Coordinates of C-alpha atoms in Angstrom, one line a residue:
M637 CA -79.6 -15.7 -2.6
P638 CA -80.0 -12.7 -4.9
E639 CA -77.0 -10.9 -6.4
F640 CA -76.4 -7.5 -4.8
R641 CA -76.6 -4.5 -7.2
F642 CA -76.3 -0.8 -6.7
L643 CA -79.8 0.5 -7.3
L644 CA -79.6 3.3 -9.8
P645 CA -82.9 4.9 -10.8
A646 CA -83.8 6.1 -14.2
I647 CA -82.4 9.5 -14.9
G648 CA -85.9 10.8 -15.6
S649 CA -87.0 10.0 -12.0
L650 CA -84.4 12.1 -10.3
Y651 CA -85.9 14.4 -7.6
N652 CA -85.8 18.1 -8.2
D653 CA -82.8 18.8 -5.9
Q654 CA -80.9 15.8 -7.4
Q655 CA -81.6 17.2 -10.9
L656 CA -80.3 20.6 -9.9
A657 CA -77.1 19.1 -8.7
Y658 CA -76.8 16.9 -11.9
N659 CA -77.3 19.7 -14.4
P660 CA -74.2 22.0 -14.1
R661 CA -71.3 21.4 -16.4
H662 CA -68.9 22.9 -14.0
S663 CA -67.5 21.8 -10.5
V664 CA -70.0 21.0 -7.8
L665 CA -70.0 19.9 -4.1
V666 CA -73.0 17.7 -3.4
T667 CA -73.9 17.3 0.3
G668 CA -76.8 15.5 2.1
G669 CA -77.7 12.8 4.4
P670 CA -78.1 9.0 3.8
G671 CA -80.5 8.1 1.1
S672 CA -80.5 11.6 -0.4
G673 CA -78.9 10.6 -3.7
K674 CA -75.4 11.9 -3.5
T675 CA -73.9 8.8 -5.1
V676 CA -76.7 8.6 -7.6
V677 CA -76.0 12.2 -8.7
T678 CA -72.2 11.5 -8.9
I679 CA -72.8 8.4 -11.0
F680 CA -75.0 10.2 -13.5
R681 CA -72.5 13.1 -13.8
F682 CA -69.9 10.4 -14.4
L683 CA -72.0 8.6 -17.1
R684 CA -72.7 12.0 -18.8
A685 CA -68.9 12.5 -19.1
V686 CA -68.5 8.9 -20.4
M687 CA -71.0 9.5 -23.2
E688 CA -69.2 12.7 -24.1
E689 CA -65.9 10.6 -24.4
Q690 CA -64.2 12.6 -21.6
D691 CA -61.0 11.4 -19.9
I692 CA -62.3 10.8 -16.3
M693 CA -61.9 8.9 -13.0
L694 CA -64.5 8.2 -10.3
F695 CA -63.0 7.7 -6.8
T696 CA -64.9 6.0 -3.9
F697 CA -63.9 5.3 -0.3
H698 CA -63.8 1.5 -0.4
N699 CA -63.7 -1.5 -2.7
T700 CA -67.2 -2.9 -1.9
L701 CA -68.9 0.2 -3.5
I702 CA -66.6 -0.1 -6.5
Y703 CA -67.6 -3.8 -7.0
T704 CA -71.3 -3.0 -6.7
I705 CA -71.1 -0.1 -9.1
R706 CA -69.1 -2.2 -11.6
G707 CA -71.7 -5.0 -11.4
M708 CA -74.6 -2.5 -12.0
L709 CA -72.8 -0.9 -15.0
K710 CA -72.1 -4.2 -16.6
E711 CA -75.6 -5.5 -16.1
R712 CA -77.2 -2.3 -17.5
A713 CA -74.5 -1.5 -20.1
E714 CA -76.9 -1.3 -23.1
E715 CA -79.2 1.1 -21.3
L716 CA -76.5 3.3 -19.7
F717 CA -73.8 3.3 -22.4
G718 CA -75.9 3.3 -25.5
E719 CA -73.8 2.6 -28.6
L720 CA -70.5 2.4 -27.0
D721 CA -68.6 -0.8 -28.0
E722 CA -67.8 -3.6 -25.6
A723 CA -64.1 -2.8 -25.4
R724 CA -64.8 0.8 -24.4
I725 CA -67.4 -0.3 -21.8
N726 CA -65.0 -2.8 -20.2
D727 CA -62.3 -0.1 -20.1
I728 CA -64.6 2.2 -18.3
V729 CA -65.8 -0.4 -15.8
E730 CA -62.4 -1.8 -15.0
N731 CA -60.1 1.2 -15.3
K732 CA -62.2 4.4 -14.6
L733 CA -63.4 3.4 -11.1
A734 CA -61.1 3.1 -8.1
T735 CA -60.6 3.9 -4.5
F736 CA -58.6 7.0 -4.2
F737 CA -56.0 5.2 -2.0
K738 CA -55.4 2.4 -4.5
W739 CA -55.2 4.8 -7.4
H740 CA -52.7 7.0 -5.5
Y741 CA -50.6 4.0 -4.5
T742 CA -50.6 2.7 -8.1
N743 CA -49.8 6.0 -9.8
I744 CA -47.9 8.1 -7.3
K745 CA -47.0 6.3 -4.0
F746 CA -48.5 5.1 -0.8
F747 CA -51.0 7.8 0.3
N748 CA -49.9 9.8 3.4
D749 CA -52.8 11.8 4.8
Q750 CA -50.3 13.8 6.8
E751 CA -48.3 14.9 3.8
E752 CA -47.7 18.6 3.5
T753 CA -49.9 20.5 1.0
D754 CA -46.9 21.6 -1.1
E755 CA -45.5 18.1 -1.3
M756 CA -48.8 16.7 -2.4
R757 CA -49.1 19.5 -5.0
E758 CA -45.7 18.5 -6.5
N759 CA -46.7 14.9 -6.5
F760 CA -49.8 15.6 -8.5
R761 CA -48.0 17.9 -10.9
S762 CA -45.3 15.3 -11.4
Y763 CA -47.9 12.6 -12.1
I764 CA -49.6 14.9 -14.8
L765 CA -46.3 15.8 -16.3
E766 CA -44.6 12.4 -16.4
K767 CA -47.4 9.9 -16.7
R768 CA -50.0 11.9 -18.6
N769 CA -47.8 14.1 -20.8
E770 CA -49.0 17.3 -19.1
R771 CA -52.7 16.4 -19.8
K772 CA -55.1 16.8 -17.0
F773 CA -58.2 14.7 -16.6
D774 CA -61.3 16.3 -18.2
E775 CA -63.2 15.6 -15.0
L776 CA -62.8 13.9 -11.6
F777 CA -65.5 12.5 -9.3
Y778 CA -65.1 12.0 -5.5
D779 CA -67.7 9.9 -3.7
E780 CA -67.7 9.9 0.1
G781 CA -65.5 13.0 0.0
Q782 CA -65.5 13.6 3.7
D783 CA -63.1 10.7 4.0
L784 CA -60.3 12.4 2.2
P785 CA -58.2 15.1 3.9
K786 CA -58.2 18.8 3.1
N787 CA -54.8 18.6 1.3
V788 CA -56.3 16.5 -1.4
Y789 CA -58.9 19.2 -2.2
S790 CA -56.4 22.0 -1.9
N791 CA -54.5 20.4 -4.8
T792 CA -57.1 18.5 -6.8
F793 CA -57.3 21.1 -9.6
E794 CA -53.7 20.1 -10.4
L795 CA -55.4 16.9 -11.7
S796 CA -58.5 18.3 -13.3
D797 CA -60.3 21.6 -13.9
I798 CA -63.8 20.1 -13.2
I799 CA -64.5 18.3 -9.9
T800 CA -67.5 16.6 -8.5
V801 CA -67.4 15.9 -4.7
G802 CA -70.2 14.2 -2.7
A803 CA -69.9 14.4 1.1
D804 CA -71.9 14.0 4.3
R805 CA -70.6 15.3 7.6
A806 CA -72.5 12.7 9.6
Q807 CA -70.5 10.0 7.8
N808 CA -67.1 11.5 8.8
Y809 CA -65.4 8.1 9.6
R810 CA -61.8 9.3 9.4
E811 CA -62.4 12.5 11.3
Y812 CA -60.2 14.6 9.1
Y813 CA -62.6 17.5 9.9
P814 CA -64.6 18.8 12.9
T815 CA -68.0 17.2 12.2
D816 CA -69.9 20.4 11.9
E817 CA -67.4 22.0 9.5
V818 CA -66.8 19.1 7.0
E819 CA -68.7 20.7 4.0
D820 CA -67.5 24.2 4.8
I821 CA -63.8 23.2 4.8
I822 CA -64.0 21.1 1.7
L823 CA -65.9 23.9 -0.1
E824 CA -63.4 26.6 1.0
S825 CA -60.5 24.4 -0.1
L826 CA -62.0 24.1 -3.6
Q827 CA -63.1 27.7 -3.9
E828 CA -59.6 28.9 -3.2
Q829 CA -58.7 27.5 -6.7
I830 CA -61.9 27.7 -8.8
E831 CA -65.6 28.6 -8.6
I832 CA -67.6 25.7 -7.4
D833 CA -71.3 25.5 -6.6
P834 CA -72.6 23.7 -3.5
F835 CA -75.8 21.7 -3.6
Y836 CA -77.6 20.3 -0.6
L837 CA -79.9 17.2 -1.1
G838 CA -82.4 17.4 1.7
G839 CA -84.4 14.2 1.1
N840 CA -84.1 10.7 2.5
H841 CA -85.4 8.3 0.0
R842 CA -84.2 5.1 1.6
N843 CA -85.2 4.8 5.3
T844 CA -88.5 4.4 7.1
R845 CA -89.4 6.7 9.9
Q846 CA -88.6 4.1 12.5
I847 CA -85.2 3.2 11.1
F848 CA -84.1 6.9 10.8
D849 CA -85.3 7.6 14.3
L850 CA -83.1 4.8 15.6
A851 CA -80.1 6.2 13.5
K852 CA -80.6 9.6 15.1
K853 CA -80.1 8.2 18.5
F854 CA -76.5 7.3 17.7
V855 CA -75.5 10.9 16.7
T856 CA -77.3 13.1 19.2
D857 CA -74.6 15.8 18.9
D858 CA -75.2 16.3 15.2
L859 CA -77.7 19.2 15.1
R860 CA -78.4 18.9 11.4
V861 CA -79.3 15.2 11.7
Q862 CA -81.4 15.9 14.8
G863 CA -83.2 18.7 12.9
M864 CA -84.3 16.4 10.1
D865 CA -88.0 15.8 10.2
S866 CA -88.5 12.0 10.2
S867 CA -92.3 12.3 10.3
I868 CA -92.3 12.8 6.5
L869 CA -90.7 9.4 5.9
R870 CA -92.7 6.4 5.1
A871 CA -93.8 4.2 8.1
G872 CA -92.3 0.8 8.5
N873 CA -91.4 -2.0 10.9
N874 CA -90.0 -1.2 14.4
P875 CA -86.3 -1.9 14.8
E876 CA -85.5 -5.0 16.8
I877 CA -82.8 -4.8 19.5
Q878 CA -81.9 -7.9 21.4
T879 CA -79.3 -7.5 24.2
T880 CA -79.5 -11.0 25.9
F881 CA -78.5 -13.3 23.0
N882 CA -75.2 -15.2 23.5
E883 CA -73.0 -15.9 20.5
Q884 CA -74.7 -19.0 19.3
Q885 CA -78.1 -17.5 19.7
Q886 CA -77.0 -14.6 17.6
L887 CA -75.7 -16.9 14.9
D888 CA -78.9 -19.0 14.9
Y889 CA -81.0 -15.8 14.6
I890 CA -78.9 -14.5 11.7
R891 CA -79.6 -17.7 9.8
Q892 CA -83.3 -17.6 10.7
I893 CA -83.5 -14.0 9.3
I894 CA -81.8 -15.2 6.1
E895 CA -84.0 -18.2 5.7
N896 CA -87.2 -16.1 6.3
N897 CA -86.2 -13.5 3.7
P898 CA -84.8 -15.4 0.6
N899 CA -85.5 -12.6 -1.9
S900 CA -84.1 -9.7 0.2
N901 CA -80.7 -8.0 0.1
I902 CA -79.3 -8.6 3.5
G903 CA -76.3 -6.8 5.0
I904 CA -74.6 -8.2 8.1
L905 CA -72.4 -5.5 9.6
V906 CA -69.8 -6.1 12.3
H907 CA -66.9 -4.4 14.1
F908 CA -64.0 -6.6 13.3
R909 CA -62.8 -9.0 10.6
R910 CA -62.8 -11.8 13.1
N911 CA -66.6 -11.3 13.4
V912 CA -66.9 -11.5 9.6
N913 CA -65.0 -14.8 9.7
R914 CA -67.1 -16.2 12.6
I915 CA -70.3 -15.6 10.7
K916 CA -68.8 -17.0 7.5
Q917 CA -67.7 -20.2 9.3
D918 CA -71.2 -20.6 10.8
L919 CA -72.9 -20.2 7.4
E920 CA -70.5 -22.6 5.8
A921 CA -71.1 -25.1 8.6
H922 CA -74.8 -25.0 7.7
G923 CA -74.4 -25.5 3.9
Y924 CA -73.9 -22.0 2.6
S925 CA -70.9 -21.1 0.4
C926 CA -69.1 -18.0 -1.0
L927 CA -67.6 -19.9 -3.9
M928 CA -68.3 -19.0 -7.5
D929 CA -70.3 -22.2 -8.1
A930 CA -72.4 -22.0 -4.9
P931 CA -76.1 -22.8 -5.4
E932 CA -78.0 -19.6 -5.7
N933 CA -80.2 -20.3 -2.7
R934 CA -77.2 -21.2 -0.5
S935 CA -74.7 -18.5 -1.5
F936 CA -73.3 -15.4 0.3
S937 CA -70.5 -12.9 0.0
Y938 CA -68.1 -11.2 2.5
Y939 CA -65.5 -8.5 2.5
Y940 CA -62.7 -7.0 4.6
N941 CA -59.4 -5.5 3.6
G942 CA -56.9 -8.3 3.3
M943 CA -59.4 -11.1 2.8
N944 CA -58.7 -14.3 1.0
E945 CA -57.6 -13.5 -2.6
S946 CA -59.6 -16.2 -4.2
D947 CA -62.8 -15.1 -2.4
E948 CA -62.1 -11.5 -3.4
A949 CA -61.7 -12.5 -7.0
T950 CA -65.1 -14.2 -6.8
L951 CA -66.6 -11.1 -5.1
R952 CA -65.4 -8.9 -8.0
Q953 CA -67.4 -11.0 -10.4
K954 CA -70.5 -11.6 -8.3
L955 CA -71.4 -9.9 -5.1
R956 CA -74.3 -11.8 -3.4
T957 CA -76.4 -11.4 -0.3
P958 CA -76.3 -12.0 2.5
F959 CA -73.2 -9.8 2.5
I960 CA -71.0 -9.7 5.5
A961 CA -68.7 -6.7 6.0
T962 CA -67.3 -4.5 8.7
F963 CA -68.9 -1.1 9.5
E964 CA -65.9 0.5 7.8
S965 CA -66.8 -1.1 4.5
C966 CA -70.6 -0.5 4.2
K967 CA -70.8 3.2 3.2
G968 CA -72.6 3.8 -0.1
L969 CA -74.4 0.5 0.1
E970 CA -78.1 -0.2 0.6
F971 CA -79.9 -3.3 1.9
D972 CA -83.5 -4.3 2.5
I973 CA -82.4 -5.7 5.9
V974 CA -79.4 -4.9 8.0
I975 CA -78.3 -7.1 10.9
M976 CA -75.7 -5.8 13.4
P977 CA -74.6 -8.8 15.5
F978 CA -72.0 -9.0 18.3
F979 CA -72.8 -5.5 19.3
E980 CA -71.6 -6.1 22.8
L981 CA -68.2 -5.3 21.3
S982 CA -69.2 -1.7 20.9
D983 CA -67.6 -0.7 24.2
V984 CA -64.3 -2.2 23.1
A985 CA -64.4 -0.9 19.5
T986 CA -65.2 2.7 20.5
A987 CA -62.5 2.8 23.2
G988 CA -59.7 1.0 21.3
V989 CA -57.7 2.4 18.4
N990 CA -56.6 0.9 15.1
D991 CA -53.1 1.2 13.5
R992 CA -54.0 4.7 12.2
G993 CA -54.6 5.9 15.8
R994 CA -58.4 6.2 15.3
A995 CA -61.2 4.4 17.1
W996 CA -62.3 1.1 15.6
A997 CA -65.8 2.5 15.7
T998 CA -67.5 5.8 16.3
S999 CA -71.1 7.0 16.6
S1000 CA -70.9 7.8 12.9
H1001 CA -70.2 4.2 12.0
Y1002 CA -73.4 3.2 13.7
Y1003 CA -75.4 6.0 12.2
V1004 CA -74.2 4.9 8.7
A1005 CA -74.8 1.2 9.4
V1006 CA -78.4 1.8 10.5
T1007 CA -79.2 4.0 7.6
R1008 CA -78.1 1.3 5.1
A1009 CA -81.4 -0.4 5.9
K1010 CA -84.5 0.2 3.8
N1011 CA -87.0 -1.9 5.6
D1012 CA -85.7 -3.7 8.7
I1013 CA -82.9 -3.4 11.2
F1014 CA -81.8 -6.0 13.8
I1015 CA -79.2 -5.3 16.5
L1016 CA -78.0 -8.4 18.4
S1017 CA -75.9 -8.3 21.5
S1018 CA -75.2 -10.4 24.6
S1019 CA -75.3 -7.3 26.8
R1020 CA -76.2 -3.6 26.5
P1021 CA -73.1 -1.5 25.6
I1022 CA -72.9 2.2 26.3
S1023 CA -73.8 3.0 22.8
L1024 CA -77.2 1.4 23.4
A1025 CA -77.8 3.2 26.6
F1026 CA -81.0 4.7 25.1
H1027 CA -82.5 1.3 24.6
N1028 CA -85.2 0.2 27.1
E1029 CA -85.6 -3.6 27.1
E1030 CA -89.1 -3.3 28.6
D1031 CA -90.2 -1.1 25.7
Q1032 CA -88.7 -3.7 23.3
Q1033 CA -90.7 -6.4 24.9
N1034 CA -93.9 -4.4 24.7
I1035 CA -93.2 -4.0 20.9
M1036 CA -92.6 -7.8 20.5
D1037 CA -95.8 -8.6 22.5
D1038 CA -97.8 -6.3 20.2
L1039 CA -96.3 -8.0 17.1
F1040 CA -96.9 -11.6 18.3

C-alpha cells in the first residue's frame, strides 16, 4: 500500500487568506476549520525560519503528525531546504519537531496541565537560564493549539518573542476552554504579553460537500461550523453508514474497501487501542504486515500511545496506509478514505472517562474524524448509537439502491 505523506502544496499555490497569515514576521494566531490550511501555514512559517537559520521548535499535539511531517520533509528535502547540508537537515527533522508534552517532559518535567501560572513561568525561566544560557528561541510554532491550556500561552513568551499558534475551536479535544471561546482566550493570553495578529482561514480545501454535511451533524451546537456554507464545496460520494454489521462483517468490509482501493490513503479510526489491535490481528491473519520488510501491496501501519516499540520504530521510518489509529491520534492528518468501524462503542466512549477524567470520545472527535476524509467516509456499526440518532436507515438504503 502507498506510503502516507503529509501533503504540502507549493508555496506559490497558497490561497489568499493563507498567504496573508504566512507573510507577517511577527507573532500570529491562525484559526480556521478542517482543511483550511492552518498546519500548512505553520509549516511554511517554520520552513522560512529554518532557511533564515533561526533557532526554533515546532510543537504538535501527537506523534503521528510528527512522523508524517518528518517523512514529508525528508522526501522533499532538496526542494524545501535548498542548499542546506544533510547534517543540518537531519538535525531539523529529528530535533526541531516534537509534541509539546514530550518536549516538556524531556527538558523540564512531566507536564501538569493544572500547574499554577506562576510555577509554569518559573519553570520556563529556569529552562532558558540553565539549559539555554539565557537564550530564548528565535521563534516557536504551536500546531493544534487548542489542546494546550491557557497557562502555556500566558507564559510562552518566556521561551520566545515570536510565536505562531494554529487553533480550531471545533477540534477542542481536551476541553481546556469553553468551545465558543477557544480562540478568544488564547488570543487574550498572548496579547497580554505582546502584540499578536489573528488570522482566520475561512476555506475548506479538503472535504466534499457530502462529507462536510455529515461532519456538521456531529457538532450541531457549534454555530460557526453550522454557519459554514457547504454548498460551495465540490460534490462527491455520499457517506456510507452501516448499523447492522456484526464484528466479523465489519472486519470483512474493511478488507474489501482496502482491496478495492489499492492506491488510496486509507485511515481506519476507532475509539480504543483494543480496536486498533483487533483490526491489526485481522489484517495479519489475511496476509498483511506492519513489519519494515512487508510487501508494498500487503503492508499497513498502526499507532496508539504505548504501542509495541519495534512497530513504532518502523512507523517512524515508514508510515503506510491503511493506517489504523484512535480518534485521539488522527488530528492534522488527511486521507482519501476514512473508515470508522465498531461505532456501536460510541455510547460507551462518550459516557466513560479516561485516566485524565475526560470522556473517551466527544462530538469533536467525530467531527475531526469525518473531516479527515477527502473523498469517501464509511461508518460501520452493529447498532445505532445515540451519536448516530440523525441517521435514517431507510434513507441510506435508498442511496444504496440508487448506486447499485
